[in-house]
PDB file of C-alpha atoms in Angstrom:
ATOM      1  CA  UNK A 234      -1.231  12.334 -24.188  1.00 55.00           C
ATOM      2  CA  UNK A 235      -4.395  14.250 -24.503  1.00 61.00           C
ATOM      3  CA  UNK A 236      -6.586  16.423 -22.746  1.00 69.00           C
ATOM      4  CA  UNK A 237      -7.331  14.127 -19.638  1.00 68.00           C
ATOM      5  CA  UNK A 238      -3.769  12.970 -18.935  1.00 72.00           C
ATOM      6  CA  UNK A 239       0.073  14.120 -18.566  1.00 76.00           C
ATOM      7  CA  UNK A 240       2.478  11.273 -19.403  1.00 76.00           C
ATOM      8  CA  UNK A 241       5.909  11.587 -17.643  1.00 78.00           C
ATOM      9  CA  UNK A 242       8.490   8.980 -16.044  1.00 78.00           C
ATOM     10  CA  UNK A 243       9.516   8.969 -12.011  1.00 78.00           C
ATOM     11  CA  UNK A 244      13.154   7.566 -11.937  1.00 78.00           C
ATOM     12  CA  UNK A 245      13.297   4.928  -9.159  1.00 76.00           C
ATOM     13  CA  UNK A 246      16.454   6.358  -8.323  1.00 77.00           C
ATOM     14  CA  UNK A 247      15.338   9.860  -7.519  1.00 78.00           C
ATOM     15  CA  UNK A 248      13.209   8.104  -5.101  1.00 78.00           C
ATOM     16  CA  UNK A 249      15.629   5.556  -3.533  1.00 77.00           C
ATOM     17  CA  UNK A 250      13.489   2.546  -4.376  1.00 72.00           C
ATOM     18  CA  UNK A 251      15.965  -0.434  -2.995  1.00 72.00           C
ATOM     19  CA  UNK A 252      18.604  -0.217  -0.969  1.00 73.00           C
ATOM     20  CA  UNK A 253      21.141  -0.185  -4.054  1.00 78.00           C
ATOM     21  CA  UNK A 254      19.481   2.723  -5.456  1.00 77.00           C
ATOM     22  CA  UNK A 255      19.434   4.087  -2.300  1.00 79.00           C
ATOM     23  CA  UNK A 256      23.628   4.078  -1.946  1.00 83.00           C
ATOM     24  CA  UNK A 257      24.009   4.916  -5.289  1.00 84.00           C
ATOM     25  CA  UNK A 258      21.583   8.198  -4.634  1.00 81.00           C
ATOM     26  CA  UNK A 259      23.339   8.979  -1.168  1.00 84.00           C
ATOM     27  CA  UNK A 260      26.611   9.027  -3.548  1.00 86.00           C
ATOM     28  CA  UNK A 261      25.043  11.416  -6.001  1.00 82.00           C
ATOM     29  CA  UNK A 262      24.077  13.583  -3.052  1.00 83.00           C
ATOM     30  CA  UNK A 263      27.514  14.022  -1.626  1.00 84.00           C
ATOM     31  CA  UNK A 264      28.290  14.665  -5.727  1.00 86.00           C
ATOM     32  CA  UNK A 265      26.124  17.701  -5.503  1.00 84.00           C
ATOM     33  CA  UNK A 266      22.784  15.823  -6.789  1.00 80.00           C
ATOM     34  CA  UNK A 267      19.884  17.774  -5.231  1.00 80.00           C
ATOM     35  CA  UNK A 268      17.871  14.762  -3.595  1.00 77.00           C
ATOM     36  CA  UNK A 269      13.993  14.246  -4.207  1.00 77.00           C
ATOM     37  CA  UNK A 270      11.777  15.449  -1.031  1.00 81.00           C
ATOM     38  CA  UNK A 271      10.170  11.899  -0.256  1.00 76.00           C
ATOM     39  CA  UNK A 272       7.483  13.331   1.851  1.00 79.00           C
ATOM     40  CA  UNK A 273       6.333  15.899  -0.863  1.00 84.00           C
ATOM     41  CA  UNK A 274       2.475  14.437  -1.684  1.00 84.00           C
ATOM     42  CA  UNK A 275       3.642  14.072  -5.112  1.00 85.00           C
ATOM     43  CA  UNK A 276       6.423  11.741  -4.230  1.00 82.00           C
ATOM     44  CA  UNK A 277       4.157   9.795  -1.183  1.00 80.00           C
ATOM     45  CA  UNK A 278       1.551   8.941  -3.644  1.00 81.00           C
ATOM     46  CA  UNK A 279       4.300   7.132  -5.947  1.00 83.00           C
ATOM     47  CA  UNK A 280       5.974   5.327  -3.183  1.00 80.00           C
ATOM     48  CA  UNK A 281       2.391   4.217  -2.491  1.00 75.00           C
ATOM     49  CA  UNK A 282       1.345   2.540  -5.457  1.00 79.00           C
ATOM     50  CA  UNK A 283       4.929   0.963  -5.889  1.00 80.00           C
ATOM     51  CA  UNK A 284       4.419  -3.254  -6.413  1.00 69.00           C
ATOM     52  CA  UNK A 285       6.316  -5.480  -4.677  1.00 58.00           C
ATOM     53  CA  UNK A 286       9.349  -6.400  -7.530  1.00 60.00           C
ATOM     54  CA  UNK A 287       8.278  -4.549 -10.088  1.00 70.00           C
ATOM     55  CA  UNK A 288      10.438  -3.243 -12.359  1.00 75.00           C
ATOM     56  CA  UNK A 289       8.158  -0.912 -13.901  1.00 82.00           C
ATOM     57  CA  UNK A 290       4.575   0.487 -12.258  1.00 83.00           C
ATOM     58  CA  UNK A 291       1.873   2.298 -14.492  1.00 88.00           C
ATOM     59  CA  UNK A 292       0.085   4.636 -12.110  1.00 89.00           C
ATOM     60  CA  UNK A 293      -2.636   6.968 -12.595  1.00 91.00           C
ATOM     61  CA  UNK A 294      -2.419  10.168  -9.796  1.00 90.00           C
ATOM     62  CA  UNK A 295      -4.704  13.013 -10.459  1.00 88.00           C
ATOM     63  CA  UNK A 296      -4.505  17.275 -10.051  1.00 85.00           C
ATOM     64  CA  UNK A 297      -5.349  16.691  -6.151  1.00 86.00           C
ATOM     65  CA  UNK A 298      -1.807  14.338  -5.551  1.00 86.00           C
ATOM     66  CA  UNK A 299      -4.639  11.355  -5.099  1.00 84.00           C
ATOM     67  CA  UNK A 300      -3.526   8.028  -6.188  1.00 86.00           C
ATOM     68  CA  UNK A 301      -6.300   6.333  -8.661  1.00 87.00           C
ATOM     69  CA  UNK A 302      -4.545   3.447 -10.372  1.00 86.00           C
ATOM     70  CA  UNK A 303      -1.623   0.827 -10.204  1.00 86.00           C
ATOM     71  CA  UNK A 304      -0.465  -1.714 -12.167  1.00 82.00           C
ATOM     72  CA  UNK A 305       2.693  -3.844 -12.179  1.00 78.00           C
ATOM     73  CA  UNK A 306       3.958  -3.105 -15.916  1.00 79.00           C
ATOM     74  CA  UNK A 307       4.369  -6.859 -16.278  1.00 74.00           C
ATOM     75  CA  UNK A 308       0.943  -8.241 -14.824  1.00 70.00           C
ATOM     76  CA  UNK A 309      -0.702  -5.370 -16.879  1.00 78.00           C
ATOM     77  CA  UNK A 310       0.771  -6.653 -19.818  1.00 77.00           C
ATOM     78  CA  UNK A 311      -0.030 -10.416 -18.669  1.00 74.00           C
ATOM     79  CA  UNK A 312      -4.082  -9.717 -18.081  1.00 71.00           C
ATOM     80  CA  UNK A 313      -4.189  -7.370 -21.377  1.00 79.00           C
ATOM     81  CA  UNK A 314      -2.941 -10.871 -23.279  1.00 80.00           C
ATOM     82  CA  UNK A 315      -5.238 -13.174 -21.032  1.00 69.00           C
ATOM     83  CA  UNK A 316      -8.316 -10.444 -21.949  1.00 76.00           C
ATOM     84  CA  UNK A 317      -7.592 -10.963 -25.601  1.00 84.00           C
ATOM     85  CA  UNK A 318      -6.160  -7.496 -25.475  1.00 86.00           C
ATOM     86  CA  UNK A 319      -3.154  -5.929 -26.883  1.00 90.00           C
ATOM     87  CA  UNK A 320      -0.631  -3.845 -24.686  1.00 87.00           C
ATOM     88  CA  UNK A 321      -2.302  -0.711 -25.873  1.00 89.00           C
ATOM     89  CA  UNK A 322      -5.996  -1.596 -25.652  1.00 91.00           C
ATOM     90  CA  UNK A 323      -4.823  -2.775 -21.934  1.00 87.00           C
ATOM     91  CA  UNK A 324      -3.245   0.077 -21.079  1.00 89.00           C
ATOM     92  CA  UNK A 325      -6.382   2.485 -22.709  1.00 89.00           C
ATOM     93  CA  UNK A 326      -8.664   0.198 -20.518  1.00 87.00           C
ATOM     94  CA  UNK A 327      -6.271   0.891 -16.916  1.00 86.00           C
ATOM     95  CA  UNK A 328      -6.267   4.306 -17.654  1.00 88.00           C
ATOM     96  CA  UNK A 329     -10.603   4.505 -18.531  1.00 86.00           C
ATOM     97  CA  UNK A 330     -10.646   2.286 -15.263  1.00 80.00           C
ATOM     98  CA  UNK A 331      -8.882   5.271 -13.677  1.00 84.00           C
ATOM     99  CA  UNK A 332     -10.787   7.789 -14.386  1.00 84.00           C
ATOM    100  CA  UNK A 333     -13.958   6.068 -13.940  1.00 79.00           C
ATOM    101  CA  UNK A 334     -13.128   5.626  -9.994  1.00 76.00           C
ATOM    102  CA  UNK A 335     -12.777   1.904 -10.288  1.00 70.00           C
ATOM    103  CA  UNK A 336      -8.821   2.238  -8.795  1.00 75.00           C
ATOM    104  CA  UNK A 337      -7.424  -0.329 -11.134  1.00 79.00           C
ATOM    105  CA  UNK A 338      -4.856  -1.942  -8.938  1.00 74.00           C
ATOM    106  CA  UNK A 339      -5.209  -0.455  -5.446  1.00 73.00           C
ATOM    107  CA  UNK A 340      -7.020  -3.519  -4.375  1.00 67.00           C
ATOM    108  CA  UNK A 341     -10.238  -1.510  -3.181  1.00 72.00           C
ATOM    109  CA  UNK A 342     -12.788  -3.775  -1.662  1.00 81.00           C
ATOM    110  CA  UNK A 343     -16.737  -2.716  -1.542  1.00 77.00           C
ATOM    111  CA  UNK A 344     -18.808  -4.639   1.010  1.00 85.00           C
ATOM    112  CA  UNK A 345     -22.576  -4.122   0.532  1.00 84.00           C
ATOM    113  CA  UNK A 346     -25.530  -5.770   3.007  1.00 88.00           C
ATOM    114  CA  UNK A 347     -25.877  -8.097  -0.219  1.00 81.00           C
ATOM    115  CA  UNK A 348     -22.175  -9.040  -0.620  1.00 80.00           C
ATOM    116  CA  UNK A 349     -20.981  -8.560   3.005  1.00 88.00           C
ATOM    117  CA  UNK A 350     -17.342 -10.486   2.739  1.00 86.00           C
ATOM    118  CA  UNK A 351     -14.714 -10.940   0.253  1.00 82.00           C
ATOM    119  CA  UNK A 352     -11.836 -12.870  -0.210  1.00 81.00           C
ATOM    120  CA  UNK A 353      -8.025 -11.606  -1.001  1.00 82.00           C
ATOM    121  CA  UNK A 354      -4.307 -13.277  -1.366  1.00 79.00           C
ATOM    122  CA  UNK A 355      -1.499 -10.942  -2.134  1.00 82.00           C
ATOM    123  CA  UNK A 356       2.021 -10.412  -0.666  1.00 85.00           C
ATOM    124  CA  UNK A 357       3.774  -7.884   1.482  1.00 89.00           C
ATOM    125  CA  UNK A 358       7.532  -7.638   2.397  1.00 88.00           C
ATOM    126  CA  UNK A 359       9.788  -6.331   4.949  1.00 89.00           C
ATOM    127  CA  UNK A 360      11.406  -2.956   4.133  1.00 85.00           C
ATOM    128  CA  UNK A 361      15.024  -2.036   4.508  1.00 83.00           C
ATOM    129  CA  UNK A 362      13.398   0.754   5.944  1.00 79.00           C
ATOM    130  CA  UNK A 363      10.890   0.714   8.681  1.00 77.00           C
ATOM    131  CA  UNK A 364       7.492   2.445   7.172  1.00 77.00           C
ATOM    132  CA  UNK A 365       8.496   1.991   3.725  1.00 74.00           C
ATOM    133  CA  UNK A 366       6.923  -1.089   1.891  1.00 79.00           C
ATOM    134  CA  UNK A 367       2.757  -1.763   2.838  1.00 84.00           C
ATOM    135  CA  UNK A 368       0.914  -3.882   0.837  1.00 86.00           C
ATOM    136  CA  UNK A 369      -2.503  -1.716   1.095  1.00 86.00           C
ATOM    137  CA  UNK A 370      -6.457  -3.255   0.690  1.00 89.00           C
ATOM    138  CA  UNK A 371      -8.784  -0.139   0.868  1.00 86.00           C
ATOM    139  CA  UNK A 372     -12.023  -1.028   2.421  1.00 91.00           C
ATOM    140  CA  UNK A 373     -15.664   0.445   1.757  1.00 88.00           C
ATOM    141  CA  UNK A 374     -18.251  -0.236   4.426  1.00 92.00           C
ATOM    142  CA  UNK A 375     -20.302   2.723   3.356  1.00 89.00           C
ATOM    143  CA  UNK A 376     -23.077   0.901   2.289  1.00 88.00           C
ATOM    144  CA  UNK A 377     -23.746  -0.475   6.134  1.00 94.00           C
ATOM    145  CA  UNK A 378     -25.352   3.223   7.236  1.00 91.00           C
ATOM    146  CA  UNK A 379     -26.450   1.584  10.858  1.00 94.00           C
ATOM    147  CA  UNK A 380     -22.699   0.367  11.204  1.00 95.00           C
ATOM    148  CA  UNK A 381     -22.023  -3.014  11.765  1.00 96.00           C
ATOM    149  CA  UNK A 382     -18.496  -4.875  12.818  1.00 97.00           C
ATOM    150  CA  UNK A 383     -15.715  -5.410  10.635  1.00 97.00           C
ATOM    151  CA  UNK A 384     -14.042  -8.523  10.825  1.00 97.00           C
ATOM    152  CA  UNK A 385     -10.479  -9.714   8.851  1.00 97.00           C
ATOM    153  CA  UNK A 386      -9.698 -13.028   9.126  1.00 97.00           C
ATOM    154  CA  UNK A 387      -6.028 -13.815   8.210  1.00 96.00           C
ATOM    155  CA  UNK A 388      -3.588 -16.314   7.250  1.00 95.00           C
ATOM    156  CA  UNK A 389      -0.128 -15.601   6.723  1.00 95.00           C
ATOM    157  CA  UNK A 390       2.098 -17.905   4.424  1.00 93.00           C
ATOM    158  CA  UNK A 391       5.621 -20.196   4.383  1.00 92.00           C
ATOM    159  CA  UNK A 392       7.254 -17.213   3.720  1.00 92.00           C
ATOM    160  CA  UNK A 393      10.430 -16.434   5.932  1.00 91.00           C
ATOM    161  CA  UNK A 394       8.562 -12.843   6.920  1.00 93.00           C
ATOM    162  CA  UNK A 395       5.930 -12.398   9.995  1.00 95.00           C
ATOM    163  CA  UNK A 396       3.563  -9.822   8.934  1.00 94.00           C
ATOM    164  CA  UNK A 397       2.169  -6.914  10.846  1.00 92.00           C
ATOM    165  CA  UNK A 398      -0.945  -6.019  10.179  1.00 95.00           C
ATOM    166  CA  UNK A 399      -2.551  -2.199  10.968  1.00 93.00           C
ATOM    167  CA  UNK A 400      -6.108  -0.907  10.404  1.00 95.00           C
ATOM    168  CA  UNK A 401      -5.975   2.909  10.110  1.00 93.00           C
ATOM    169  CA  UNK A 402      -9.296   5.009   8.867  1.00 91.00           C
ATOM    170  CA  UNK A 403      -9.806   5.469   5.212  1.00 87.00           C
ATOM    171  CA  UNK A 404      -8.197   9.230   5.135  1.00 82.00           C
ATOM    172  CA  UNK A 405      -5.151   8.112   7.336  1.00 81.00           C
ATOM    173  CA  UNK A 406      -1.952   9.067   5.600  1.00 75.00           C
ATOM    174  CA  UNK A 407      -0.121   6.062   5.646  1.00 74.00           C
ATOM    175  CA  UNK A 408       2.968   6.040   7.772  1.00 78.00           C
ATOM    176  CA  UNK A 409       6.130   7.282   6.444  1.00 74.00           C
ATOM    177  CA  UNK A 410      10.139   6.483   7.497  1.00 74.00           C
ATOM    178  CA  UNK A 411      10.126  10.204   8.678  1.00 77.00           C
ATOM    179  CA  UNK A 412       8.905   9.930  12.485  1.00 77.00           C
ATOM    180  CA  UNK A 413       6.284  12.156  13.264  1.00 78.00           C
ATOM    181  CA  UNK A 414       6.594  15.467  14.838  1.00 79.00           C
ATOM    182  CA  UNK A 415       7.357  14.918  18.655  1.00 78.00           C
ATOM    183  CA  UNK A 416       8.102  11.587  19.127  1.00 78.00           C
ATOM    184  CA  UNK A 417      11.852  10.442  18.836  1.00 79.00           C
ATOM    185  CA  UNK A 418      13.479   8.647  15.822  1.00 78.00           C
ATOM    186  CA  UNK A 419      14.702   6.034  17.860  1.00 79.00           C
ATOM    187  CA  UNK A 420      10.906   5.332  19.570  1.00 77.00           C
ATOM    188  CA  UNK A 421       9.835   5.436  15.383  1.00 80.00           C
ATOM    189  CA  UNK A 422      12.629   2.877  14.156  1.00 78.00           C
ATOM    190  CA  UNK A 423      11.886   0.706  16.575  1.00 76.00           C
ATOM    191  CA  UNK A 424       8.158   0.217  16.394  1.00 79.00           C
ATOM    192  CA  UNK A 425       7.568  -0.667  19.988  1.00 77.00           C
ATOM    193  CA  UNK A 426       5.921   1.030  23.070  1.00 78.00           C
ATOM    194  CA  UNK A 427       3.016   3.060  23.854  1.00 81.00           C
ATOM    195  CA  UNK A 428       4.716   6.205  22.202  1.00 78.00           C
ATOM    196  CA  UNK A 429       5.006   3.971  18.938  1.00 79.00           C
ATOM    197  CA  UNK A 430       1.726   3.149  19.241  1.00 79.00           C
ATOM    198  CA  UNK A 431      -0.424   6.448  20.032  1.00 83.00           C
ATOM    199  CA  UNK A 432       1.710   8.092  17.098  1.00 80.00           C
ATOM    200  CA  UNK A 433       0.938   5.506  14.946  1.00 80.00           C
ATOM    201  CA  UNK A 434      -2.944   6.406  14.861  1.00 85.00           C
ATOM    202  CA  UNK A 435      -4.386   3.018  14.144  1.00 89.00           C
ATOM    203  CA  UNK A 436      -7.578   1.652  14.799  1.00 93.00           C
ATOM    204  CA  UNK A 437      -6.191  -2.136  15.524  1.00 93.00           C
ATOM    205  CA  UNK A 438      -2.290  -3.580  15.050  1.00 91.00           C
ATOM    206  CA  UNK A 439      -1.893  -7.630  14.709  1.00 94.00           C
ATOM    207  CA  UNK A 440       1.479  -9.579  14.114  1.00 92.00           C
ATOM    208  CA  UNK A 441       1.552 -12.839  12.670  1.00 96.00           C
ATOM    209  CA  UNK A 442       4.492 -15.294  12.193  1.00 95.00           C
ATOM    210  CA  UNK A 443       4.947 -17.473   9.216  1.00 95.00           C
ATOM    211  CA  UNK A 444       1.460 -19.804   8.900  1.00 95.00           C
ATOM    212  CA  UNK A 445      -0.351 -18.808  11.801  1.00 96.00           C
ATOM    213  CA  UNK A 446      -3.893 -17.297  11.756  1.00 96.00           C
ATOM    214  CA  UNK A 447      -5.846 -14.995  13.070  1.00 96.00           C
ATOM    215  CA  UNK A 448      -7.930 -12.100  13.428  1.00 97.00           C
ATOM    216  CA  UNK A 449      -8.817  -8.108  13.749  1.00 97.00           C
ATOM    217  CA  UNK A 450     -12.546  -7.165  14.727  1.00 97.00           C
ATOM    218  CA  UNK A 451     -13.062  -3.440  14.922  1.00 97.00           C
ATOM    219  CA  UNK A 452     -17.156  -2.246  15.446  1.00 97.00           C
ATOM    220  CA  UNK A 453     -18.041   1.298  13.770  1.00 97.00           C
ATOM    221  CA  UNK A 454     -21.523   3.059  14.181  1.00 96.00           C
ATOM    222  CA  UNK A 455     -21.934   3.950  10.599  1.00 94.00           C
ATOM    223  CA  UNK A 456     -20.190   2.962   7.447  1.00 93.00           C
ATOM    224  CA  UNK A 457     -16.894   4.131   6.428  1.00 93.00           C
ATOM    225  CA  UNK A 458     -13.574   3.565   4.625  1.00 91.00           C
ATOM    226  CA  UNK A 459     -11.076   1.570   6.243  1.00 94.00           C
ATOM    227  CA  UNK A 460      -7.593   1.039   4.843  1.00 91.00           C
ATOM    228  CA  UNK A 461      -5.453  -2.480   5.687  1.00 94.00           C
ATOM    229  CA  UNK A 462      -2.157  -1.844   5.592  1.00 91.00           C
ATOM    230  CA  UNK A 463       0.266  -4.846   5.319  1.00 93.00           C
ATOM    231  CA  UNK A 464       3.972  -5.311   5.734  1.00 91.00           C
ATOM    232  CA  UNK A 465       6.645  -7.236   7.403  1.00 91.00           C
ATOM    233  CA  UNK A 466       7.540  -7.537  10.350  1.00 89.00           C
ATOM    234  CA  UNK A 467      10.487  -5.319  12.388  1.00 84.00           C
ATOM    235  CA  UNK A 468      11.678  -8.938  13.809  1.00 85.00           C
ATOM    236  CA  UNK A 469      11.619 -10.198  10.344  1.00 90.00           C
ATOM    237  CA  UNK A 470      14.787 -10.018   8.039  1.00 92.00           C
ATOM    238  CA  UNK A 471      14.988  -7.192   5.630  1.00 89.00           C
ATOM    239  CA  UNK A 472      13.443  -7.926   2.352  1.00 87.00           C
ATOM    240  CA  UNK A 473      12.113 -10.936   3.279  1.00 90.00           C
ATOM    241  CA  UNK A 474       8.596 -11.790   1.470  1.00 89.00           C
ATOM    242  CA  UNK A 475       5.326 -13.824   2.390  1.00 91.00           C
ATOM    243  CA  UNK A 476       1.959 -14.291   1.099  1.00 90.00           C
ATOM    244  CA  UNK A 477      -1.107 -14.114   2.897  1.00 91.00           C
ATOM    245  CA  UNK A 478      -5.266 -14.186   3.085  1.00 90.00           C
ATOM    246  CA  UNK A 479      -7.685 -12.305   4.331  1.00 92.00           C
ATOM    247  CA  UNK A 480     -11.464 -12.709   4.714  1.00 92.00           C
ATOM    248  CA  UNK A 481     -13.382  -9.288   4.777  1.00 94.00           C
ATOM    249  CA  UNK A 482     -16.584  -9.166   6.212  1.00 95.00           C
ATOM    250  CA  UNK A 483     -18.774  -6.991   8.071  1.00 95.00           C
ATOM    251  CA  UNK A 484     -21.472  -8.505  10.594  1.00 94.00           C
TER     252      UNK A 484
END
């Protein structure tokens, strides 16, 4: 495109997006197809900006395999109208976003002493595969130097899915389908048990079923990044969706 940018496609196939495309790719495999490494960097910061039933996502990923930018083809499109925008002014702007650090998208949320809570609504879904689908909210408490206590309040929707809920630090690679090394598949799949748990690495886990509330508190001495990691449930069915809210706020 020009100096700043290389413009290529990612076939949702290659990376066995939905079950369907999954089959098909397992097919192509036996065919002689040499299959995508999903946990190459490359491919994990793809699978990471996917959107929940999108057919097409815009994302910006830079030299260092970092993700900076997201957008939903269709809502990108729909917000470049309601700006008074045309497709190509709104895509300029999501890429200038990009590159200015604003991680169009990725749902980053900066608290500040003078704005110490925000407000978000957004969706998350069960995967066909366990540790494939997170809805994720990045959090920046960096400007609270003496630390303080971060505190999520959250409502999950009607929905048919429960939603599990895990706060991991800001640099924690987000858990993949591949189960770490040393602990069994079958402890992975199954998402249960102290095993589960101590692999896992986060800071706080919370399950909700359809319309309850609740909440995660977790103090920290100085500010930080937190990431808020959403999905559904292993005792929900696969592919099943919900909404949900959370209030961000540090005290």
């Amino acid at each position: 495109m020009n100096e700043h940018f290389i413009n290529t496609w990612v076939s949702n196939v290659a990376l066995g997006r939905t079950p369907r495309k999954r089959a098909y790719l397992a097919q192509r495999i036996q065919q002689g197809f040499k299959g995508v490494d999903t946990t190459h960097p490359l491919a994990q910061a793809i699978i990471s900006g996917w959107n929940i039933l999108s057919p097409v996502d815009c994302l910006v990923i830079s030299s260092e395999l970092e993700l900076m930018g997201s957008q939903d083809f269709n809502r990108l499109y729909g917000d470049s109208m309601e700006k008074g925008l045309s497709a190509t002014q709104g895509y300029h702007l999501f890429l200038s976003e990009a590159l200015e650090g604003k991680r169009p998208g990725l749902g980053r949320i900066v608290l500040t002493p003078v704005c110490s809570s925000a407000e978000v609504m957004d969706t998350f879904q069960t995967p066909m595969v366990p540790h494939q689908d997170y809805t994720v909210l990045e959090i920046d408490t960096t400007a609270f130097e003496d630390g303080g206590t971060l505190t999520l309040d959250i409502g999950v929707g009607r929905g048919k899915a429960a939603g599990t809920f895990y706060l991991f630090d800001g640099d924690k690679d987000l858990p993949t389908e591949n189960a770490p090394e040393g602990v069994p598949a079958s402890v992975w799949k199954r998402q249960q048990g102290d095993a589960y748990v101590e692999a896992l690495g986060a800071l706080a886990i919370e399950w909700f079923y359809p319309t309850e509330t609740g909440k995660i508190t977790y103090p920290f001495d100085r500010g930080k990044l937190f990431r808020l990691c959403v999905t559904g449930s292993v005792y929900s069915v696969k592919g099943s969706l919900n909404a949900f809210s959370v209030k961000i706020s540090v005290f």
